[in-house]
């Protein structure tokens, strides 16, 4: 049972087809002959498909290798001009580490807002910080990868724009999962990755709103692709797959989101009833439909995951490639280190079935019972 959609979602059939078709074709999107024009038209189509998902203009999209690069690009460009960054303690490392690297030995140029036990920043504290920093960059994620907690960005946008600051959001876990309308959501920049909504890995995008006062600061210099924002031959198969996934997600979102939320509620209800002392993180906040972050006190998540190889889920540190360390997100929400290390994340998506949830619950309950029994026997004198 694959319940790790926040790490990566299975490729949607539409995306697989579009990617394969593009792989079979020859042509550099910059070439003027018909092979090149063919590749360029695939890119144009994908740009329109993504713009339709986000309700923005195709010309406001820069294709990147993923959300990590999009976050780096957004933060670097804004920091070069603005000189300070305000962000939150629960951001993905692609924002937090980028911000830390950019400010370097001027740590006062970075302000990291704390979150409460629900995983939310305090709008008043945010407003006060933004007013203090003035013309800066505010980068706050739309939905958290570990808990699914959704941030209402309106206070950040209002406070930032009132003082001339820019707003960037990491929407990697939100895009393609819930409706996203950039006509309403007045952010200046937004990052996403195709593989979270059923596109291929290694392709993503940065939305930059037309007219945003931002110096062009590419990370990669070269032939001026993507209107000068990102040089290099375009990844046409990846881009075509991203476009097809965006279109499929847009068409199916209204049915998928409530169906997935129902399955998530079923999973949570069953686990909470059958696993004593367990609790859900972020449950009091608005959340993405498909995410459950469940703490199983006294039961290390790595042991639980190892005891249920049939279920693909994650512990809190799944989004980092290095040595496991306790989740900074859960610690920021006030969990003890022990509880953070005893937290499993299940994330569901478009292909998850009710049957899978029933089976996963039985297996997970068995795994927790087993680990608790083993730990109880080793703990006893
Ligand atoms: N931001 C968030 C919130 C994410 O969940 C991820 C992926 N785990 C990223 C950024 C980075 O995406 P990618 O690895 O595709 O660049």
PDB file of N, CA and C in Angstrom, residues 216-292:
ATOM      1  N   UNK A 216      16.259  40.422 -12.141  1.00  0.00           N
ATOM      2  CA  UNK A 216      16.418  39.072 -12.688  1.00  0.00           C
ATOM      3  C   UNK A 216      17.749  38.506 -12.231  1.00  0.00           C
ATOM      4  N   UNK A 217      17.680  37.520 -11.353  1.00  0.00           N
ATOM      5  CA  UNK A 217      18.881  36.926 -10.763  1.00  0.00           C
ATOM      6  C   UNK A 217      18.842  35.437 -10.988  1.00  0.00           C
ATOM      7  N   UNK A 218      19.200  34.949 -12.175  1.00  0.00           N
ATOM      8  CA  UNK A 218      19.141  33.504 -12.390  1.00  0.00           C
ATOM      9  C   UNK A 218      20.155  32.766 -11.515  1.00  0.00           C
ATOM     10  N   UNK A 219      19.846  31.526 -11.199  1.00  0.00           N
ATOM     11  CA  UNK A 219      20.819  30.664 -10.526  1.00  0.00           C
ATOM     12  C   UNK A 219      21.754  30.063 -11.560  1.00  0.00           C
ATOM     13  N   UNK A 220      21.204  29.874 -12.777  1.00  0.00           N
ATOM     14  CA  UNK A 220      21.951  29.215 -13.852  1.00  0.00           C
ATOM     15  C   UNK A 220      22.019  30.180 -15.033  1.00  0.00           C
ATOM     16  N   UNK A 221      23.227  30.563 -15.409  1.00  0.00           N
ATOM     17  CA  UNK A 221      23.406  31.475 -16.538  1.00  0.00           C
ATOM     18  C   UNK A 221      23.689  30.676 -17.806  1.00  0.00           C
ATOM     19  N   UNK A 222      23.368  31.234 -18.934  1.00  0.00           N
ATOM     20  CA  UNK A 222      23.632  30.529 -20.191  1.00  0.00           C
ATOM     21  C   UNK A 222      22.856  31.183 -21.320  1.00  0.00           C
ATOM     22  N   UNK A 223      22.104  30.362 -22.019  1.00  0.00           N
ATOM     23  CA  UNK A 223      21.460  30.814 -23.258  1.00  0.00           C
ATOM     24  C   UNK A 223      20.175  31.611 -23.103  1.00  0.00           C
ATOM     25  N   UNK A 224      19.845  32.041 -21.905  1.00  0.00           N
ATOM     26  CA  UNK A 224      18.697  32.943 -21.747  1.00  0.00           C
ATOM     27  C   UNK A 224      17.334  32.275 -21.863  1.00  0.00           C
ATOM     28  N   UNK A 225      17.265  30.959 -21.642  1.00  0.00           N
ATOM     29  CA  UNK A 225      15.965  30.289 -21.697  1.00  0.00           C
ATOM     30  C   UNK A 225      15.046  30.821 -20.598  1.00  0.00           C
ATOM     31  N   UNK A 226      13.782  30.485 -20.722  1.00  0.00           N
ATOM     32  CA  UNK A 226      12.780  30.903 -19.720  1.00  0.00           C
ATOM     33  C   UNK A 226      12.870  32.414 -19.444  1.00  0.00           C
ATOM     34  N   UNK A 227      12.876  33.172 -20.518  1.00  0.00           N
ATOM     35  CA  UNK A 227      12.913  34.646 -20.460  1.00  0.00           C
ATOM     36  C   UNK A 227      14.080  35.147 -19.606  1.00  0.00           C
ATOM     37  N   UNK A 228      15.168  34.376 -19.614  1.00  0.00           N
ATOM     38  CA  UNK A 228      16.374  34.799 -18.899  1.00  0.00           C
ATOM     39  C   UNK A 228      16.429  34.330 -17.456  1.00  0.00           C
ATOM     40  N   UNK A 229      15.368  33.687 -16.964  1.00  0.00           N
ATOM     41  CA  UNK A 229      15.339  33.292 -15.557  1.00  0.00           C
ATOM     42  C   UNK A 229      16.040  31.975 -15.286  1.00  0.00           C
ATOM     43  N   UNK A 230      16.174  31.121 -16.342  1.00  0.00           N
ATOM     44  CA  UNK A 230      16.731  29.787 -16.067  1.00  0.00           C
ATOM     45  C   UNK A 230      17.293  29.217 -17.355  1.00  0.00           C
ATOM     46  N   UNK A 231      18.608  29.315 -17.495  1.00  0.00           N
ATOM     47  CA  UNK A 231      19.225  28.879 -18.740  1.00  0.00           C
ATOM     48  C   UNK A 231      19.317  27.352 -18.798  1.00  0.00           C
ATOM     49  N   UNK A 232      19.408  26.841 -20.011  1.00  0.00           N
ATOM     50  CA  UNK A 232      19.584  25.397 -20.213  1.00  0.00           C
ATOM     51  C   UNK A 232      18.484  24.838 -21.099  1.00  0.00           C
ATOM     52  N   UNK A 233      18.854  23.859 -21.921  1.00  0.00           N
ATOM     53  CA  UNK A 233      17.873  23.204 -22.796  1.00  0.00           C
ATOM     54  C   UNK A 233      16.701  22.717 -21.967  1.00  0.00           C
ATOM     55  N   UNK A 234      15.500  23.018 -22.433  1.00  0.00           N
ATOM     56  CA  UNK A 234      14.328  22.669 -21.631  1.00  0.00           C
ATOM     57  C   UNK A 234      14.143  21.153 -21.553  1.00  0.00           C
ATOM     58  N   UNK A 235      13.681  20.713 -20.386  1.00  0.00           N
ATOM     59  CA  UNK A 235      13.390  19.300 -20.137  1.00  0.00           C
ATOM     60  C   UNK A 235      11.996  19.021 -20.698  1.00  0.00           C
ATOM     61  N   UNK A 236      11.928  18.844 -22.029  1.00  0.00           N
ATOM     62  CA  UNK A 236      10.610  18.757 -22.678  1.00  0.00           C
ATOM     63  C   UNK A 236       9.781  17.569 -22.162  1.00  0.00           C
ATOM     64  N   UNK A 237      10.351  16.357 -22.015  1.00  0.00           N
ATOM     65  CA  UNK A 237       9.518  15.265 -21.491  1.00  0.00           C
ATOM     66  C   UNK A 237       8.982  15.562 -20.084  1.00  0.00           C
ATOM     67  N   UNK A 238       9.813  16.126 -19.242  1.00  0.00           N
ATOM     68  CA  UNK A 238       9.365  16.463 -17.886  1.00  0.00           C
ATOM     69  C   UNK A 238       8.287  17.533 -17.922  1.00  0.00           C
ATOM     70  N   UNK A 239       8.511  18.542 -18.742  1.00  0.00           N
ATOM     71  CA  UNK A 239       7.547  19.653 -18.816  1.00  0.00           C
ATOM     72  C   UNK A 239       6.209  19.141 -19.375  1.00  0.00           C
ATOM     73  N   UNK A 240       6.273  18.296 -20.407  1.00  0.00           N
ATOM     74  CA  UNK A 240       5.032  17.751 -20.983  1.00  0.00           C
ATOM     75  C   UNK A 240       4.285  16.922 -19.935  1.00  0.00           C
ATOM     76  N   UNK A 241       5.027  16.157 -19.151  1.00  0.00           N
ATOM     77  CA  UNK A 241       4.401  15.342 -18.089  1.00  0.00           C
ATOM     78  C   UNK A 241       3.801  16.223 -17.011  1.00  0.00           C
ATOM     79  N   UNK A 242       4.512  17.292 -16.659  1.00  0.00           N
ATOM     80  CA  UNK A 242       3.977  18.234 -15.661  1.00  0.00           C
ATOM     81  C   UNK A 242       2.648  18.815 -16.160  1.00  0.00           C
ATOM     82  N   UNK A 243       2.641  19.227 -17.438  1.00  0.00           N
ATOM     83  CA  UNK A 243       1.422  19.832 -17.991  1.00  0.00           C
ATOM     84  C   UNK A 243       0.255  18.867 -17.972  1.00  0.00           C
ATOM     85  N   UNK A 244       0.509  17.626 -18.388  1.00  0.00           N
ATOM     86  CA  UNK A 244      -0.575  16.630 -18.428  1.00  0.00           C
ATOM     87  C   UNK A 244      -1.082  16.335 -17.014  1.00  0.00           C
ATOM     88  N   UNK A 245      -0.156  16.264 -16.050  1.00  0.00           N
ATOM     89  CA  UNK A 245      -0.577  16.011 -14.663  1.00  0.00           C
ATOM     90  C   UNK A 245      -1.379  17.188 -14.131  1.00  0.00           C
ATOM     91  N   UNK A 246      -0.950  18.403 -14.487  1.00  0.00           N
ATOM     92  CA  UNK A 246      -1.679  19.598 -14.021  1.00  0.00           C
ATOM     93  C   UNK A 246      -3.099  19.580 -14.575  1.00  0.00           C
ATOM     94  N   UNK A 247      -3.224  19.216 -15.843  1.00  0.00           N
ATOM     95  CA  UNK A 247      -4.569  19.204 -16.429  1.00  0.00           C
ATOM     96  C   UNK A 247      -5.436  18.114 -15.785  1.00  0.00           C
ATOM     97  N   UNK A 248      -4.853  16.921 -15.590  1.00  0.00           N
ATOM     98  CA  UNK A 248      -5.630  15.827 -14.971  1.00  0.00           C
ATOM     99  C   UNK A 248      -6.028  16.215 -13.547  1.00  0.00           C
ATOM    100  N   UNK A 249      -5.097  16.810 -12.803  1.00  0.00           N
ATOM    101  CA  UNK A 249      -5.407  17.217 -11.419  1.00  0.00           C
ATOM    102  C   UNK A 249      -6.523  18.257 -11.424  1.00  0.00           C
ATOM    103  N   UNK A 250      -6.423  19.217 -12.345  1.00  0.00           N
ATOM    104  CA  UNK A 250      -7.447  20.285 -12.385  1.00  0.00           C
ATOM    105  C   UNK A 250      -8.834  19.705 -12.663  1.00  0.00           C
ATOM    106  N   UNK A 251      -8.880  18.750 -13.610  1.00  0.00           N
ATOM    107  CA  UNK A 251     -10.183  18.166 -13.960  1.00  0.00           C
ATOM    108  C   UNK A 251     -10.762  17.334 -12.825  1.00  0.00           C
ATOM    109  N   UNK A 252      -9.871  16.660 -12.066  1.00  0.00           N
ATOM    110  CA  UNK A 252     -10.365  15.668 -11.101  1.00  0.00           C
ATOM    111  C   UNK A 252     -10.410  16.168  -9.659  1.00  0.00           C
ATOM    112  N   UNK A 253      -9.822  17.330  -9.447  1.00  0.00           N
ATOM    113  CA  UNK A 253      -9.667  17.854  -8.089  1.00  0.00           C
ATOM    114  C   UNK A 253     -10.961  17.909  -7.276  1.00  0.00           C
ATOM    115  N   UNK A 254     -12.033  18.367  -7.901  1.00  0.00           N
ATOM    116  CA  UNK A 254     -13.282  18.533  -7.142  1.00  0.00           C
ATOM    117  C   UNK A 254     -13.813  17.208  -6.620  1.00  0.00           C
ATOM    118  N   UNK A 255     -13.604  16.128  -7.378  1.00  0.00           N
ATOM    119  CA  UNK A 255     -14.040  14.816  -6.875  1.00  0.00           C
ATOM    120  C   UNK A 255     -12.981  14.208  -5.963  1.00  0.00           C
ATOM    121  N   UNK A 256     -11.718  14.406  -6.335  1.00  0.00           N
ATOM    122  CA  UNK A 256     -10.642  13.736  -5.580  1.00  0.00           C
ATOM    123  C   UNK A 256     -10.526  14.248  -4.149  1.00  0.00           C
ATOM    124  N   UNK A 257     -10.562  15.553  -3.964  1.00  0.00           N
ATOM    125  CA  UNK A 257     -10.264  16.116  -2.631  1.00  0.00           C
ATOM    126  C   UNK A 257     -11.240  15.587  -1.569  1.00  0.00           C
ATOM    127  N   UNK A 258     -12.569  15.652  -1.786  1.00  0.00           N
ATOM    128  CA  UNK A 258     -13.469  15.124  -0.735  1.00  0.00           C
ATOM    129  C   UNK A 258     -13.350  13.615  -0.547  1.00  0.00           C
ATOM    130  N   UNK A 259     -13.099  12.898  -1.636  1.00  0.00           N
ATOM    131  CA  UNK A 259     -12.956  11.437  -1.526  1.00  0.00           C
ATOM    132  C   UNK A 259     -11.719  11.095  -0.678  1.00  0.00           C
ATOM    133  N   UNK A 260     -10.619  11.785  -0.932  1.00  0.00           N
ATOM    134  CA  UNK A 260      -9.373  11.532  -0.194  1.00  0.00           C
ATOM    135  C   UNK A 260      -9.545  11.945   1.280  1.00  0.00           C
ATOM    136  N   UNK A 261     -10.221  13.070   1.501  1.00  0.00           N
ATOM    137  CA  UNK A 261     -10.432  13.530   2.888  1.00  0.00           C
ATOM    138  C   UNK A 261     -11.227  12.478   3.671  1.00  0.00           C
ATOM    139  N   UNK A 262     -12.207  11.864   3.007  1.00  0.00           N
ATOM    140  CA  UNK A 262     -13.024  10.842   3.688  1.00  0.00           C
ATOM    141  C   UNK A 262     -12.156   9.635   4.067  1.00  0.00           C
ATOM    142  N   UNK A 263     -11.279   9.250   3.150  1.00  0.00           N
ATOM    143  CA  UNK A 263     -10.382   8.112   3.435  1.00  0.00           C
ATOM    144  C   UNK A 263      -9.419   8.467   4.562  1.00  0.00           C
ATOM    145  N   UNK A 264      -8.901   9.695   4.549  1.00  0.00           N
ATOM    146  CA  UNK A 264      -7.994  10.137   5.616  1.00  0.00           C
ATOM    147  C   UNK A 264      -8.724  10.116   6.967  1.00  0.00           C
ATOM    148  N   UNK A 265      -9.991  10.570   6.977  1.00  0.00           N
ATOM    149  CA  UNK A 265     -10.738  10.584   8.242  1.00  0.00           C
ATOM    150  C   UNK A 265     -10.969   9.153   8.737  1.00  0.00           C
ATOM    151  N   UNK A 266     -11.208   8.264   7.796  1.00  0.00           N
ATOM    152  CA  UNK A 266     -11.389   6.853   8.150  1.00  0.00           C
ATOM    153  C   UNK A 266     -10.095   6.306   8.785  1.00  0.00           C
ATOM    154  N   UNK A 267      -8.988   6.594   8.127  1.00  0.00           N
ATOM    155  CA  UNK A 267      -7.686   6.133   8.627  1.00  0.00           C
ATOM    156  C   UNK A 267      -7.425   6.683  10.033  1.00  0.00           C
ATOM    157  N   UNK A 268      -7.632   7.977  10.213  1.00  0.00           N
ATOM    158  CA  UNK A 268      -7.367   8.599  11.520  1.00  0.00           C
ATOM    159  C   UNK A 268      -8.294   8.046  12.593  1.00  0.00           C
ATOM    160  N   UNK A 269      -9.568   7.940  12.249  1.00  0.00           N
ATOM    161  CA  UNK A 269     -10.545   7.455  13.244  1.00  0.00           C
ATOM    162  C   UNK A 269     -10.167   6.067  13.734  1.00  0.00           C
ATOM    163  N   UNK A 270      -9.817   5.196  12.791  1.00  0.00           N
ATOM    164  CA  UNK A 270      -9.481   3.811  13.146  1.00  0.00           C
ATOM    165  C   UNK A 270      -8.200   3.751  13.976  1.00  0.00           C
ATOM    166  N   UNK A 271      -7.189   4.494  13.544  1.00  0.00           N
ATOM    167  CA  UNK A 271      -5.899   4.443  14.262  1.00  0.00           C
ATOM    168  C   UNK A 271      -6.053   5.003  15.675  1.00  0.00           C
ATOM    169  N   UNK A 272      -6.765   6.127  15.799  1.00  0.00           N
ATOM    170  CA  UNK A 272      -6.929   6.738  17.127  1.00  0.00           C
ATOM    171  C   UNK A 272      -7.689   5.808  18.070  1.00  0.00           C
ATOM    172  N   UNK A 273      -8.683   5.104  17.527  1.00  0.00           N
ATOM    173  CA  UNK A 273      -9.478   4.195  18.372  1.00  0.00           C
ATOM    174  C   UNK A 273      -8.652   2.982  18.793  1.00  0.00           C
ATOM    175  N   UNK A 274      -7.840   2.500  17.871  1.00  0.00           N
ATOM    176  CA  UNK A 274      -7.195   1.204  18.149  1.00  0.00           C
ATOM    177  C   UNK A 274      -5.782   1.321  18.729  1.00  0.00           C
ATOM    178  N   UNK A 275      -5.208   2.519  18.685  1.00  0.00           N
ATOM    179  CA  UNK A 275      -3.848   2.661  19.256  1.00  0.00           C
ATOM    180  C   UNK A 275      -3.932   3.584  20.479  1.00  0.00           C
ATOM    181  N   UNK A 276      -3.804   3.029  21.676  1.00  0.00           N
ATOM    182  CA  UNK A 276      -3.924   3.846  22.881  1.00  0.00           C
ATOM    183  C   UNK A 276      -2.900   4.982  22.885  1.00  0.00           C
ATOM    184  N   UNK A 277      -3.321   6.155  23.379  1.00  0.00           N
ATOM    185  CA  UNK A 277      -2.481   7.355  23.557  1.00  0.00           C
ATOM    186  C   UNK A 277      -2.084   8.053  22.252  1.00  0.00           C
ATOM    187  N   UNK A 278      -2.483   7.524  21.116  1.00  0.00           N
ATOM    188  CA  UNK A 278      -2.032   8.158  19.866  1.00  0.00           C
ATOM    189  C   UNK A 278      -2.760   9.497  19.685  1.00  0.00           C
ATOM    190  N   UNK A 279      -2.115  10.414  18.983  1.00  0.00           N
ATOM    191  CA  UNK A 279      -2.776  11.695  18.679  1.00  0.00           C
ATOM    192  C   UNK A 279      -2.299  12.220  17.320  1.00  0.00           C
ATOM    193  N   UNK A 280      -3.158  13.085  16.763  1.00  0.00           N
ATOM    194  CA  UNK A 280      -2.890  13.613  15.411  1.00  0.00           C
ATOM    195  C   UNK A 280      -2.325  15.033  15.525  1.00  0.00           C
ATOM    196  N   UNK A 281      -1.276  15.293  14.793  1.00  0.00           N
ATOM    197  CA  UNK A 281      -0.674  16.630  14.808  1.00  0.00           C
ATOM    198  C   UNK A 281      -1.375  17.556  13.809  1.00  0.00           C
ATOM    199  N   UNK A 282      -1.650  18.762  14.282  1.00  0.00           N
ATOM    200  CA  UNK A 282      -2.261  19.769  13.412  1.00  0.00           C
ATOM    201  C   UNK A 282      -3.753  19.586  13.231  1.00  0.00           C
ATOM    202  N   UNK A 283      -4.366  18.731  14.044  1.00  0.00           N
ATOM    203  CA  UNK A 283      -5.772  18.372  13.825  1.00  0.00           C
ATOM    204  C   UNK A 283      -6.695  19.578  14.022  1.00  0.00           C
ATOM    205  N   UNK A 284      -6.244  20.553  14.806  1.00  0.00           N
ATOM    206  CA  UNK A 284      -7.118  21.701  15.078  1.00  0.00           C
ATOM    207  C   UNK A 284      -7.002  22.787  14.001  1.00  0.00           C
ATOM    208  N   UNK A 285      -6.147  22.570  13.022  1.00  0.00           N
ATOM    209  CA  UNK A 285      -5.973  23.581  11.962  1.00  0.00           C
ATOM    210  C   UNK A 285      -6.587  23.047  10.663  1.00  0.00           C
ATOM    211  N   UNK A 286      -6.846  23.922   9.692  1.00  0.00           N
ATOM    212  CA  UNK A 286      -7.242  23.416   8.372  1.00  0.00           C
ATOM    213  C   UNK A 286      -6.089  22.584   7.805  1.00  0.00           C
ATOM    214  N   UNK A 287      -6.429  21.471   7.179  1.00  0.00           N
ATOM    215  CA  UNK A 287      -5.359  20.598   6.660  1.00  0.00           C
ATOM    216  C   UNK A 287      -5.638  20.159   5.235  1.00  0.00           C
ATOM    217  N   UNK A 288      -4.597  19.726   4.552  1.00  0.00           N
ATOM    218  CA  UNK A 288      -4.765  19.097   3.236  1.00  0.00           C
ATOM    219  C   UNK A 288      -5.626  17.850   3.409  1.00  0.00           C
ATOM    220  N   UNK A 289      -6.349  17.451   2.373  1.00  0.00           N
ATOM    221  CA  UNK A 289      -7.239  16.295   2.534  1.00  0.00           C
ATOM    222  C   UNK A 289      -6.518  14.976   2.807  1.00  0.00           C
ATOM    223  N   UNK A 290      -5.297  14.798   2.318  1.00  0.00           N
ATOM    224  CA  UNK A 290      -4.727  13.444   2.331  1.00  0.00           C
ATOM    225  C   UNK A 290      -3.637  13.166   3.348  1.00  0.00           C
ATOM    226  N   UNK A 291      -3.465  14.015   4.365  1.00  0.00           N
ATOM    227  CA  UNK A 291      -2.290  13.852   5.237  1.00  0.00           C
ATOM    228  C   UNK A 291      -2.689  13.552   6.674  1.00  0.00           C
ATOM    229  N   UNK A 292      -2.017  12.572   7.253  1.00  0.00           N
ATOM    230  CA  UNK A 292      -2.170  12.245   8.668  1.00  0.00           C
ATOM    231  C   UNK A 292      -0.793  12.163   9.284  1.00  0.00           C
TER     232      UNK A 292
END
